[in-house]
Coordinates of C-alpha atoms and ligand atoms in Angstrom, one line a residue:
M19 CA -67.7 3.1 -22.1
D20 CA -69.6 0.7 -19.7
Q21 CA -68.1 1.9 -16.5
Q22 CA -67.6 5.4 -17.4
P23 CA -67.0 8.0 -15.1
S24 CA -69.7 10.2 -13.5
T25 CA -71.5 12.1 -16.6
L26 CA -73.3 14.4 -14.1
C27 CA -70.0 16.6 -13.7
T28 CA -70.3 20.2 -14.6
S29 CA -67.2 21.8 -13.5
F30 CA -63.5 21.1 -14.1
D31 CA -63.1 20.7 -10.3
N32 CA -64.0 17.0 -9.7
L33 CA -63.3 15.1 -12.8
D34 CA -63.6 11.4 -11.9
K35 CA -60.2 9.4 -13.0
G36 CA -60.5 8.1 -16.4
T37 CA -62.5 11.1 -17.6
H38 CA -62.0 11.7 -21.3
I39 CA -63.3 15.1 -22.4
C40 CA -63.1 16.5 -26.1
Y41 CA -63.3 20.2 -27.1
F42 CA -63.6 21.7 -30.7
Y43 CA -61.8 25.0 -30.5
E44 CA -62.4 27.7 -32.9
N45 CA -59.6 30.0 -32.3
D46 CA -56.5 30.1 -30.0
R47 CA -57.9 32.2 -27.5
D48 CA -60.9 30.0 -26.7
L49 CA -58.2 27.2 -26.6
A50 CA -56.0 29.0 -24.0
D51 CA -59.1 30.0 -21.9
A52 CA -60.4 26.1 -21.8
V53 CA -56.8 24.8 -21.2
I54 CA -55.9 27.4 -18.3
Q55 CA -59.0 26.9 -16.4
Y56 CA -59.0 23.1 -16.8
F57 CA -55.4 22.8 -15.4
R58 CA -56.0 25.5 -12.8
A59 CA -58.5 23.2 -11.2
G60 CA -56.3 20.5 -11.5
L61 CA -53.4 22.0 -10.0
A62 CA -55.3 23.1 -7.1
K63 CA -56.1 19.3 -6.2
N64 CA -52.4 18.3 -6.5
E65 CA -52.5 16.7 -9.8
R66 CA -49.8 17.1 -12.5
G67 CA -50.6 18.8 -15.6
L68 CA -49.3 18.1 -19.0
W69 CA -50.1 20.4 -21.7
V70 CA -49.3 18.7 -25.3
C71 CA -49.1 21.5 -27.8
A72 CA -49.9 21.4 -31.4
G73 CA -52.3 24.0 -33.5
P74 CA -52.1 27.3 -32.8
F75 CA -49.5 26.9 -29.8
D76 CA -46.3 25.0 -29.8
A77 CA -44.4 24.4 -26.4
K78 CA -42.5 27.7 -26.6
T79 CA -45.3 29.8 -27.3
A80 CA -47.6 28.4 -24.9
T81 CA -45.1 28.6 -22.1
A82 CA -44.5 32.4 -23.0
L83 CA -48.4 32.9 -22.8
L84 CA -48.3 31.3 -19.3
Q85 CA -45.2 33.4 -18.2
R86 CA -47.0 36.5 -19.4
D87 CA -50.7 36.2 -18.8
Y88 CA -51.0 33.5 -16.1
P89 CA -47.6 33.7 -13.9
E90 CA -49.4 31.8 -10.8
L91 CA -49.3 28.7 -13.4
A92 CA -45.9 29.7 -14.9
S93 CA -44.5 29.1 -11.4
T94 CA -45.7 25.5 -11.3
L95 CA -43.5 25.0 -14.4
E96 CA -40.3 25.3 -12.4
T97 CA -41.9 23.1 -9.8
G98 CA -42.3 20.4 -12.2
Q99 CA -46.3 20.3 -11.5
L100 CA -47.1 21.6 -15.2
I101 CA -45.4 20.6 -18.0
V102 CA -45.7 22.1 -21.5
A103 CA -44.4 19.7 -24.4
D104 CA -44.6 19.5 -28.3
Y105 CA -47.1 17.2 -29.6
D106 CA -44.3 14.9 -31.3
Q107 CA -42.5 14.1 -28.1
L108 CA -45.7 12.3 -26.8
Y109 CA -47.7 11.3 -30.1
L110 CA -44.7 10.5 -32.7
T111 CA -42.3 7.9 -32.8
G112 CA -38.4 8.6 -33.7
E113 CA -39.6 7.9 -37.2
R114 CA -42.3 10.4 -37.0
E115 CA -45.0 7.7 -37.1
F116 CA -48.1 7.7 -35.0
D117 CA -48.4 4.2 -33.3
I118 CA -51.1 3.9 -30.7
S119 CA -49.7 1.2 -28.8
V120 CA -46.4 3.2 -28.1
V121 CA -48.6 6.3 -27.5
L122 CA -50.8 4.5 -24.7
D123 CA -47.3 3.2 -23.3
R124 CA -46.1 6.6 -22.9
W125 CA -49.3 7.7 -21.1
A126 CA -49.0 5.1 -18.8
T127 CA -45.2 6.0 -18.1
A128 CA -46.4 9.6 -17.6
V129 CA -49.1 8.5 -15.1
S130 CA -46.6 6.5 -13.0
D131 CA -44.2 9.5 -13.1
A132 CA -46.6 11.6 -11.8
I133 CA -47.6 9.3 -9.1
A134 CA -43.9 8.9 -8.2
A135 CA -43.3 12.3 -8.1
G136 CA -46.0 12.7 -5.2
F137 CA -49.0 13.9 -7.3
D138 CA -52.5 12.5 -7.2
G139 CA -52.7 12.0 -10.7
L140 CA -52.3 13.4 -14.3
R141 CA -54.3 15.7 -16.1
V142 CA -53.6 16.1 -19.9
A143 CA -54.7 18.6 -22.2
G144 CA -53.8 17.2 -25.7
D145 CA -54.2 18.9 -29.1
L146 CA -54.7 16.8 -32.0
A147 CA -54.6 19.5 -34.7
W148 CA -51.4 17.8 -36.1
S149 CA -53.4 14.7 -37.0
R150 CA -54.3 14.1 -41.0
S151 CA -56.4 10.9 -40.6
K152 CA -59.6 11.2 -38.8
Q153 CA -60.1 7.4 -38.9
V154 CA -56.9 6.6 -36.8
L155 CA -57.7 9.4 -34.5
K156 CA -60.8 7.7 -33.5
E157 CA -59.4 4.4 -33.3
Y158 CA -56.9 6.0 -30.9
E159 CA -59.4 7.9 -29.0
E160 CA -61.5 4.5 -28.7
R161 CA -58.5 2.7 -27.3
F162 CA -57.5 5.5 -25.2
C163 CA -60.7 5.6 -23.5
A164 CA -60.5 1.9 -22.6
F165 CA -57.0 2.4 -21.4
A166 CA -58.0 5.7 -19.3
M167 CA -60.7 3.8 -17.3
Q168 CA -59.7 3.4 -13.8
T169 CA -56.3 5.0 -14.3
P170 CA -55.5 8.3 -12.4
I171 CA -55.5 10.2 -15.6
V172 CA -58.0 12.8 -17.0
T173 CA -58.0 14.2 -20.4
L174 CA -58.8 17.2 -22.5
C175 CA -58.7 16.2 -26.2
C176 CA -58.8 19.3 -28.3
Y177 CA -59.7 19.5 -32.0
P178 CA -59.5 22.5 -34.1
L179 CA -63.3 23.0 -35.3
A180 CA -62.1 24.1 -38.7
H181 CA -60.8 20.6 -39.7
M182 CA -63.7 19.0 -38.7
D183 CA -67.1 18.3 -40.6
H184 CA -70.4 17.7 -38.6
V185 CA -70.1 13.7 -38.8
D186 CA -66.4 13.8 -37.2
I187 CA -67.9 15.8 -34.3
L188 CA -70.6 13.7 -33.8
D189 CA -68.3 10.6 -34.0
I190 CA -65.6 12.1 -31.8
S191 CA -68.0 13.3 -29.2
Y192 CA -69.3 10.0 -28.6
I193 CA -66.1 8.4 -28.2
H194 CA -65.4 10.9 -25.1
H195 CA -67.3 11.1 -21.9
F196 CA -68.0 14.8 -22.2
V197 CA -67.9 17.6 -24.9
L198 CA -66.7 21.0 -23.4
A199 CA -68.4 23.9 -24.8
L200 CA -68.7 27.6 -24.3
K201 CA -72.1 28.4 -23.5
D202 CA -73.2 31.9 -22.0
S203 CA -69.6 32.8 -21.3
S204 CA -68.7 30.0 -19.1
W205 CA -67.4 26.3 -19.9
H206 CA -69.9 23.5 -19.7
L207 CA -69.4 19.7 -19.8
I208 CA -71.9 18.3 -21.5
P209 CA -72.4 14.5 -21.1
S210 CA -71.9 12.4 -23.9
A211 CA -73.4 8.8 -24.4
R212 CA -75.8 8.3 -21.2
H213 CA -77.8 11.5 -22.1
R214 CA -77.7 11.2 -25.7
D215 CA -80.6 13.7 -26.3
L216 CA -79.3 16.3 -23.7
M217 CA -75.8 16.1 -25.6
W218 CA -77.4 16.4 -28.8
Q219 CA -79.2 19.2 -28.3
S220 CA -76.2 21.3 -26.1
L221 CA -73.9 20.4 -29.0
L222 CA -76.3 21.5 -31.7
D223 CA -76.8 24.7 -29.8
T224 CA -73.2 25.6 -30.2
L225 CA -73.0 25.2 -33.9
T226 CA -73.7 28.3 -35.8
K227 CA -75.3 26.6 -38.9
G228 CA -78.9 25.4 -39.3
M229 CA -78.9 21.7 -38.5
L230 CA -81.9 19.0 -38.5
A231 CA -81.0 15.6 -37.7
I232 CA -83.8 13.1 -39.2
D233 CA -83.9 9.4 -38.7
A234 CA -84.3 6.9 -41.5
S235 CA -88.3 7.2 -41.5
G236 CA -87.9 10.9 -42.0
A237 CA -88.8 11.9 -38.2
I238 CA -86.7 14.8 -36.9
I239 CA -84.6 14.1 -34.0
T240 CA -83.2 17.0 -32.9
A241 CA -83.0 20.7 -34.6
S242 CA -80.3 23.2 -33.6
N243 CA -81.5 26.7 -32.3
M244 CA -80.2 28.4 -35.7
C245 CA -82.3 26.0 -37.6
L246 CA -85.5 26.9 -35.5
E247 CA -84.6 30.5 -36.3
L248 CA -84.2 29.8 -40.0
F249 CA -87.4 28.2 -40.3
G250 CA -89.2 30.4 -38.0
C251 CA -90.4 27.8 -35.3
D252 CA -90.3 29.1 -31.8
S253 CA -89.9 25.9 -29.9
L254 CA -88.9 22.6 -30.0
S255 CA -92.4 21.4 -31.4
C256 CA -90.8 20.2 -34.5
L257 CA -89.3 17.2 -32.6
G258 CA -90.5 14.0 -33.8
S259 CA -92.7 15.6 -36.5
D260 CA -92.0 14.4 -40.2
I261 CA -89.7 16.1 -42.2
K262 CA -92.0 16.5 -45.3
E263 CA -94.8 18.0 -43.1
F264 CA -92.3 20.4 -41.4
T265 CA -91.0 21.6 -44.3
T266 CA -94.5 23.1 -45.3
R267 CA -94.8 25.1 -42.4
F268 CA -91.8 27.7 -42.6
K269 CA -90.9 30.9 -43.9
V270 CA -89.0 29.6 -46.7
S271 CA -89.2 30.5 -50.5
S272 CA -87.0 27.8 -51.7
I273 CA -84.7 24.9 -50.6
T274 CA -81.9 23.8 -52.9
G275 CA -80.3 20.4 -52.2
R276 CA -76.9 19.3 -52.2
V277 CA -76.1 16.0 -52.1
R278 CA -72.9 14.4 -51.9
P279 CA -72.6 11.3 -54.4
E280 CA -71.5 9.0 -51.7
T281 CA -74.7 10.1 -49.6
A282 CA -77.2 9.9 -52.6
N283 CA -77.4 6.0 -52.4
L284 CA -78.2 6.0 -48.8
I285 CA -80.6 9.0 -49.0
S286 CA -82.8 7.1 -51.7
S287 CA -82.6 3.9 -49.7
C288 CA -84.2 6.0 -46.6
D289 CA -86.5 7.4 -49.3
V290 CA -85.9 11.0 -48.1
D291 CA -84.4 12.5 -51.2
D292 CA -87.5 14.4 -52.2
Y293 CA -88.7 15.4 -48.6
W294 CA -87.8 19.2 -49.1
K295 CA -88.5 19.1 -52.9
A296 CA -92.0 17.5 -52.3
A297 CA -92.5 20.1 -50.2
S298 CA -92.1 23.2 -52.5
P299 CA -92.4 25.9 -49.8
T300 CA -93.3 29.1 -51.7
H301 CA -94.6 31.3 -49.2
G302 CA -91.8 33.1 -47.6
D303 CA -88.7 35.1 -48.4
L304 CA -85.9 32.9 -47.6
E305 CA -83.9 30.9 -49.6
L306 CA -82.0 28.1 -48.1
L307 CA -79.3 25.5 -49.5
V308 CA -79.3 22.1 -47.9
N309 CA -76.5 19.9 -47.6
I310 CA -77.1 16.3 -46.5
K311 CA -75.0 14.0 -44.8
V312 CA -75.3 10.6 -43.2
A313 CA -73.9 10.2 -39.7
K314 CA -73.1 6.5 -39.7
S315 CA -74.7 4.3 -37.0
N316 CA -72.4 2.6 -34.3
A317 CA -73.2 1.0 -31.0
I318 CA -74.4 4.2 -29.4
M319 CA -76.0 6.1 -32.3
P320 CA -78.3 4.9 -34.9
E321 CA -78.0 6.0 -38.4
V322 CA -79.2 9.5 -39.0
L323 CA -79.4 12.1 -41.8
L324 CA -78.0 15.4 -40.9
L325 CA -79.6 18.2 -43.0
I326 CA -77.1 21.3 -42.8
F327 CA -79.1 24.5 -44.1
H328 CA -77.4 27.6 -45.4
D329 CA -79.2 30.9 -45.6
I330 CA -78.4 31.8 -49.4
T331 CA -80.7 34.6 -49.2
G332 CA -78.1 37.4 -48.9
L333 CA -76.5 35.9 -52.2
R334 CA -79.5 37.2 -54.1
T335 CA -78.7 40.8 -52.5
V336 CA -75.3 40.8 -53.8
D337 CA -76.4 39.7 -57.1
T338 CA -78.6 43.0 -57.3
I339 CA -75.8 45.1 -55.9
E340 CA -73.4 43.4 -58.7
G341 CA -75.8 44.3 -61.5
N342 CA -76.4 47.7 -60.3
F343 CA -72.6 48.3 -60.1
L344 CA -72.0 46.7 -63.7
Q345 CA -74.7 49.1 -65.2
V346 CA -73.5 52.0 -63.7
V347 CA -70.0 51.4 -65.0
S348 CA -70.8 50.4 -68.2
H349 CA -73.0 53.5 -68.8
E350 CA -70.2 55.5 -67.8
L351 CA -68.0 54.0 -70.1
K352 CA -70.3 54.1 -73.1
N353 CA -70.5 57.6 -73.7
P354 CA -66.8 58.3 -74.3
I355 CA -66.6 55.1 -76.4
Q356 CA -69.1 56.8 -78.5
T357 CA -67.0 59.8 -78.6
M358 CA -64.0 57.9 -79.5
T359 CA -65.6 55.9 -82.3
A360 CA -66.9 59.0 -83.7
I361 CA -63.3 60.4 -83.8
I362 CA -62.0 57.5 -85.2
N363 CA -64.2 57.5 -88.0
L364 CA -63.6 61.2 -88.7
M365 CA -59.7 60.4 -88.5
K366 CA -60.3 57.8 -91.3
A367 CA -62.4 59.9 -93.5
S368 CA -59.8 62.4 -93.1
V369 CA -56.7 60.2 -94.3
P370 CA -57.5 59.4 -97.9
D371 CA -54.4 57.2 -98.8
R372 CA -55.2 53.7 -96.8
E373 CA -51.6 52.6 -97.6
T374 CA -50.3 54.9 -95.3
P375 CA -48.7 54.1 -91.5
V376 CA -51.1 56.5 -90.1
Y377 CA -54.3 54.9 -91.9
K378 CA -53.0 51.5 -90.4
Y379 CA -52.5 53.1 -86.8
I380 CA -56.2 54.4 -87.1
K381 CA -57.3 51.0 -87.9
M382 CA -55.6 49.3 -84.9
A383 CA -57.1 51.8 -82.6
D384 CA -60.4 51.1 -84.3
S385 CA -60.2 47.6 -83.8
C386 CA -59.2 47.8 -80.1
L387 CA -62.4 50.1 -79.7
S388 CA -64.6 47.6 -81.0
R389 CA -63.1 44.9 -78.6
I390 CA -63.7 47.4 -75.7
T391 CA -67.2 48.1 -77.0
G392 CA -67.8 44.6 -77.1
V393 CA -66.7 43.9 -73.5
V394 CA -68.9 47.2 -72.4
E395 CA -72.1 45.8 -74.0
D396 CA -71.6 42.4 -72.5
L397 CA -71.0 43.9 -69.2
L398 CA -74.1 46.3 -69.5
S399 CA -76.0 43.1 -70.8
T400 CA -75.2 41.0 -67.7
G401 CA -76.3 43.9 -65.1
R402 CA -79.6 44.1 -67.2
I403 CA -80.0 40.6 -66.8
K404 CA -79.1 40.3 -63.0
Q405 CA -81.7 42.9 -62.6
D406 CA -84.2 41.3 -65.2
S407 CA -84.3 44.7 -67.0
A408 CA -82.9 43.2 -70.1
V409 CA -85.4 43.9 -72.9
I410 CA -85.1 43.3 -76.7
N411 CA -86.7 45.4 -79.5
P412 CA -87.4 42.7 -82.1
V413 CA -88.1 44.0 -85.9
Q414 CA -88.5 41.8 -88.7
T415 CA -85.2 41.4 -90.3
D416 CA -83.4 39.1 -92.9
L417 CA -81.2 36.8 -90.8
K418 CA -78.6 36.1 -93.3
A419 CA -78.1 39.8 -94.1
L420 CA -77.4 40.3 -90.4
V421 CA -75.0 37.6 -90.1
L422 CA -73.2 38.6 -93.4
E423 CA -73.0 42.2 -92.0
A424 CA -71.5 40.6 -88.6
L425 CA -69.1 38.5 -90.7
E426 CA -67.8 41.3 -92.8
P427 CA -64.8 42.5 -90.6
Y428 CA -63.6 38.9 -90.3
L429 CA -63.4 38.1 -94.2
T430 CA -60.3 40.3 -94.4
D431 CA -58.7 38.6 -91.4
P432 CA -55.6 37.1 -93.2
K433 CA -55.0 34.6 -90.4
H434 CA -58.0 32.5 -90.9
A435 CA -59.9 31.0 -93.8
F436 CA -63.9 31.7 -93.3
I437 CA -65.8 29.5 -95.4
C438 CA -69.6 30.1 -96.0
R439 CA -71.7 27.2 -96.8
F440 CA -74.8 28.8 -97.0
D441 CA -76.6 30.3 -100.0
K442 CA -76.1 34.2 -99.8
S443 CA -79.0 35.1 -102.0
Q444 CA -81.8 33.3 -99.7
V445 CA -83.6 35.6 -97.5
I446 CA -84.5 34.3 -93.9
R447 CA -87.1 36.6 -92.2
A448 CA -86.9 36.4 -88.5
M449 CA -87.8 38.7 -85.7
V450 CA -85.0 39.9 -83.8
D451 CA -83.2 42.7 -82.5
P452 CA -80.5 43.6 -84.7
V453 CA -78.3 45.2 -82.1
R454 CA -78.5 42.2 -79.7
L455 CA -78.3 39.7 -82.5
H456 CA -74.9 41.5 -83.6
Q457 CA -73.5 41.2 -80.0
I458 CA -74.3 37.5 -80.0
L459 CA -72.6 37.0 -83.5
A460 CA -69.8 39.2 -82.6
N461 CA -69.3 37.2 -79.3
V462 CA -69.4 33.8 -81.3
L463 CA -67.3 34.9 -84.1
N464 CA -64.5 36.6 -81.8
N465 CA -64.3 33.1 -79.8
A466 CA -64.0 31.2 -83.0
V467 CA -61.1 33.6 -84.2
K468 CA -59.8 34.0 -80.9
Y469 CA -59.5 30.2 -80.3
T470 CA -58.5 29.0 -83.4
P471 CA -54.9 29.1 -84.5
P472 CA -53.8 31.0 -87.5
G473 CA -54.0 29.0 -90.7
K474 CA -57.2 27.0 -89.7
R475 CA -60.4 27.0 -90.9
I476 CA -63.7 28.5 -89.7
W477 CA -67.0 27.5 -91.5
L478 CA -70.4 29.0 -91.3
D479 CA -73.7 27.5 -92.1
L480 CA -77.5 28.5 -91.8
V481 CA -79.6 25.5 -91.6
I482 CA -83.4 25.8 -91.9
S483 CA -85.6 23.3 -90.3
D484 CA -89.4 23.7 -89.4
N485 CA -89.7 27.2 -87.9
T486 CA -86.2 27.4 -86.9
A487 CA -83.2 29.0 -88.5
T488 CA -79.6 27.4 -86.9
L489 CA -76.3 29.3 -87.6
V490 CA -73.9 26.8 -87.1
V491 CA -70.2 28.2 -86.5
E492 CA -67.3 25.6 -86.8
D493 CA -63.8 25.8 -86.0
E494 CA -60.6 23.8 -86.0
G495 CA -59.6 25.3 -82.9
I496 CA -58.4 24.2 -79.5
G497 CA -61.6 22.8 -78.7
I498 CA -63.8 22.6 -75.6
P499 CA -63.3 19.8 -73.1
P500 CA -66.9 17.7 -73.1
T501 CA -67.1 18.5 -69.3
E502 CA -67.0 22.3 -69.9
L503 CA -69.6 22.4 -72.8
E504 CA -72.2 23.6 -70.6
R505 CA -69.9 25.5 -68.1
V506 CA -68.6 27.8 -70.4
F507 CA -72.3 29.6 -70.5
E508 CA -71.9 30.3 -67.0
Q509 CA -70.9 33.8 -66.3
F510 CA -67.3 34.5 -65.7
Y511 CA -66.5 31.0 -66.5
R512 CA -63.5 30.6 -68.5
G513 CA -62.6 27.2 -70.2
I514 CA -59.3 25.2 -68.7
R515 CA -57.6 25.3 -72.1
T516 CA -58.0 29.2 -72.3
R517 CA -57.4 30.7 -68.7
G518 CA -54.0 32.6 -68.6
R519 CA -53.3 31.8 -72.3
F520 CA -55.9 33.8 -73.7
S521 CA -57.5 37.4 -72.7
G522 CA -61.3 37.7 -71.9
I523 CA -63.7 37.9 -68.9
G524 CA -66.0 34.8 -69.4
L525 CA -68.9 36.8 -70.1
G526 CA -69.5 36.4 -74.1
L527 CA -71.3 33.1 -74.0
Y528 CA -73.2 33.8 -70.9
V529 CA -74.7 37.1 -72.3
S530 CA -75.1 35.6 -75.8
R531 CA -77.3 32.7 -74.5
C532 CA -79.2 34.9 -72.5
L533 CA -80.1 37.1 -75.5
A534 CA -80.8 34.2 -77.6
R535 CA -83.0 32.8 -75.4
M536 CA -85.0 36.1 -75.0
H537 CA -85.5 35.8 -78.9
G538 CA -87.1 32.4 -78.2
G539 CA -84.0 30.7 -79.5
D540 CA -81.0 29.0 -78.0
L541 CA -77.2 28.9 -78.3
W542 CA -75.0 25.8 -77.4
A543 CA -71.8 24.2 -78.1
E544 CA -70.7 21.0 -79.2
T545 CA -67.6 19.1 -79.8
R546 CA -66.6 18.9 -83.8
S547 CA -65.4 15.6 -84.9
G548 CA -61.9 15.8 -86.2
G549 CA -61.0 18.6 -83.3
G550 CA -62.5 22.0 -82.7
T551 CA -65.7 23.4 -81.6
V552 CA -69.2 23.8 -83.1
I553 CA -71.6 26.7 -81.6
K554 CA -75.2 26.6 -82.8
L555 CA -77.5 29.4 -82.4
S556 CA -81.1 28.7 -83.1
L557 CA -83.9 31.4 -83.9
P558 CA -87.4 31.1 -84.7
I559 CA -88.1 32.3 -88.3
V560 CA -90.9 34.0 -89.6
T561 CA -92.6 31.9 -92.2
E562 CA -94.3 33.1 -95.4
D563 CA -97.7 33.2 -94.3
A564 CA -96.9 35.0 -90.9
S565 CA -94.8 37.6 -92.8
Q566 CA -97.7 38.4 -95.4
E567 CA -100.1 38.7 -92.2
N568 CA -97.6 41.2 -90.6
L569 CA -97.2 43.3 -93.8
E570 CA -101.1 43.4 -94.1
Q571 CA -101.4 44.4 -90.3
E572 CA -98.6 47.0 -90.8
S573 CA -100.5 48.6 -93.8
L574 CA -103.7 48.2 -91.9
E575 CA -102.2 50.3 -89.2
K576 CA -100.8 52.9 -91.7
E577 CA -103.9 53.3 -93.0
T578 CA -106.0 54.0 -89.9
M579 CA -103.0 56.6 -88.6
Ligands
LIG611 P1 -65.1 37.2 -73.2 O1 -66.0 37.5 -72.2 O2 -64.2 38.5 -73.0 O3 -65.6 36.8 -74.5 P2 -64.3 34.5 -73.0 O4 -63.9 34.4 -74.6 O5 -63.1 33.9 -72.3 O6 -64.3 36.1 -72.5 P3 -66.9 33.4 -73.5 O7 -66.7 34.1 -74.9 O8 -68.0 33.5 -72.5 O9 -65.7 34.0 -72.4 O10 -66.4 32.0 -73.7 C1 -66.3 31.2 -72.3 C2 -65.0 30.0 -72.7 O11 -65.6 29.1 -73.5 C3 -64.1 30.6 -73.2 O12 -63.0 31.2 -72.1 C4 -63.4 29.3 -73.7 O13 -62.6 28.5 -72.8 C5 -64.6 28.5 -74.6 N1 -64.8 28.7 -75.8 C6 -65.8 29.6 -76.3 N2 -65.9 29.6 -77.6 C7 -64.8 28.5 -77.8 C8 -64.4 28.2 -79.1 N3 -64.7 28.5 -80.2 N4 -63.2 27.1 -78.9 C9 -62.6 27.0 -77.9 N5 -63.3 27.4 -76.5 C10 -64.2 28.1 -76.7
LIG612 MG1 -65.4 35.0 -75.8

C-alpha cells in the first residue's frame, strides 16, 4: 500500500483511482444507503457503476429497489452506465470456484469495457457475503489492492458484520485504504494504514461492545467509547496506562475471563493472563465478562490483545426474576397438590380390597402425584436458591432410618433389584433437615430407577469414615459420560444419553447438591467400573461425644424453662 491513493478523502465525490474501501454492514437498509450514495457520486462524474450483489440483495431485488426508490439511478441501468450483477458472474468460475487470477482478469476486462464505452473509470460495489473462507478473502483483497493501484477503478467491498469477528474486521480494514462507517447519521471514510491511531479509534467507536486493545507489555493502545462508558472513564486518559493499574479504577464488581484455548498460550507468553484477576475489583456494581483475542501482527500492525467486555450485570436481574417466578408458580401448585394427596389417602382408606382394579388406579394416581410433588419441590427449592432464601431446619436424626424410609416405595419395584449393603440395625446420628434429605434421596433414587433398564441392579451402601457418612447409590444403568459428570449438576442440564428419551427437567441433581452443601456435605457422580453410575452423598455425622453434649444441653434447656 506504499503508493496508496490520498487518505485524506472524506466523501465519495473525489476518490482517487485505485481507492479500495471496505464496509461492514449491519443490515440491508444500511447497505443500500451506502451503496446508493457511493454510486450517485460516481455516476455524476461519468464513471460506470457496477453493483455485484450477494448477501441481502441479489441482482433482481437490487434492480427492483433502484426502480422503486431511486428512479434517477434506475434510468442509468437503461443507458448501461450502471450495471447490476449477481456475485457468481464476477467472482466464481463455471465450476463455481473462486480463482483469484480469473477474478482479477475479469476486473481488468470490466475496466477496459468501461473506458471503451466512454466512461472515465469503473466504480464497483462488491458484496462478499458469499465467501466462506476469510483467509482466501484476505489473500484476494491483498492482490486486488495491488492490482487496483493506478487502475481507473474504485472499489467498495461490503462485508456482513454478523459474519466477522473483531480480528477479521481489523485484518480486513488494514488491507483497504478506507473503512466506511456511519457516524452521526452521515457516511465517513476513515483512513486506514497511514493514520493508524485515528482509524483504530474511529473503528472502535462504531462498535457496540466494550473493547480495549493492549500491547504485549500490557499498555492500553486504545479503547472503544463503550468501553470507557463501562469502566466509568470519562476521557481517553486510560491510553498508555497499564491494564493492571487501569482495572483497579473502575466501577466494576467482578470480571470473569473467557480465554479461547488457542489464545491462552499467547496470553501467558505476554504475561497478561492475570491482569484482570490480579486487580480483583470489588468496589462497583457491574459484572463484566471478558473475551480475549489476539490480533496477529502483520507488516502494518503489531501483535495486540483485544479485550472484549460484555456487561452481564443484567443477567443477574433475569436470574432474580426467574427465581421469583419459580417461587410463585410452585407455591400456587403446592396447595392443590396437598389437597389431592389428602384425597388420594382418603380414597385408599375407603377401598379395603387392595386387589381391586380401583385400588390399582388409585395407586397409579398416587405415584403420578408423587412425581409432580417432587418436581414442584425442586422448582420451589431452585427459586429459593436463586434468591438466596433457601434454609434448612436441621434436627438430630438417625440417617439410616431416613434412608430406609425413602427407600421403602422402591423396594416393591418389581423391575429392579435393590440391594442394601449396610447394616440396618446400626444408628447413624446426623443433624439434617428430614424433609430436605428426603428430597435429595428421592431425586437420587428416582434417577437410579429411571436411568437403569429393568432387570438390572441398584446397590445402596452407607460408609462411615471420620466424621462423615457417605451414602453410595450404585446402578448398572446407562451411565454418565465422563465429560458430563460435573455438568449434570448444573440447573436444567440433561445428559446427552437422556435428552428426548426420558422425561425430566434437569433440576434434581442441581437442587440436591445445593441442599447437600447446605448441610455441610456434598453430592457428586462417578463412573461405575463395569458400567453404570455411582452417586455419592456425604454428610457430617454427630459423634457420640457431641451427641451426649447435645442431649445434656437439651435437658438443661428444659429444666430452665
Ligand atoms: P429431573 O429434574 O426431573 O430429575 P433429570 O433426571 O433429567 O430431571 P437430574 O436429576 O438433575 O435431572 O439429572 C441430570 C442428568 O444427569 C440426567 O438428565 C441424566 O442425564 C443424568 N443422570 C442422573 N442420574 C443418573 C443415573 N443414575 N444414571 C445415568 N444418568 C444419570
Ligand atoms: Mg432426576
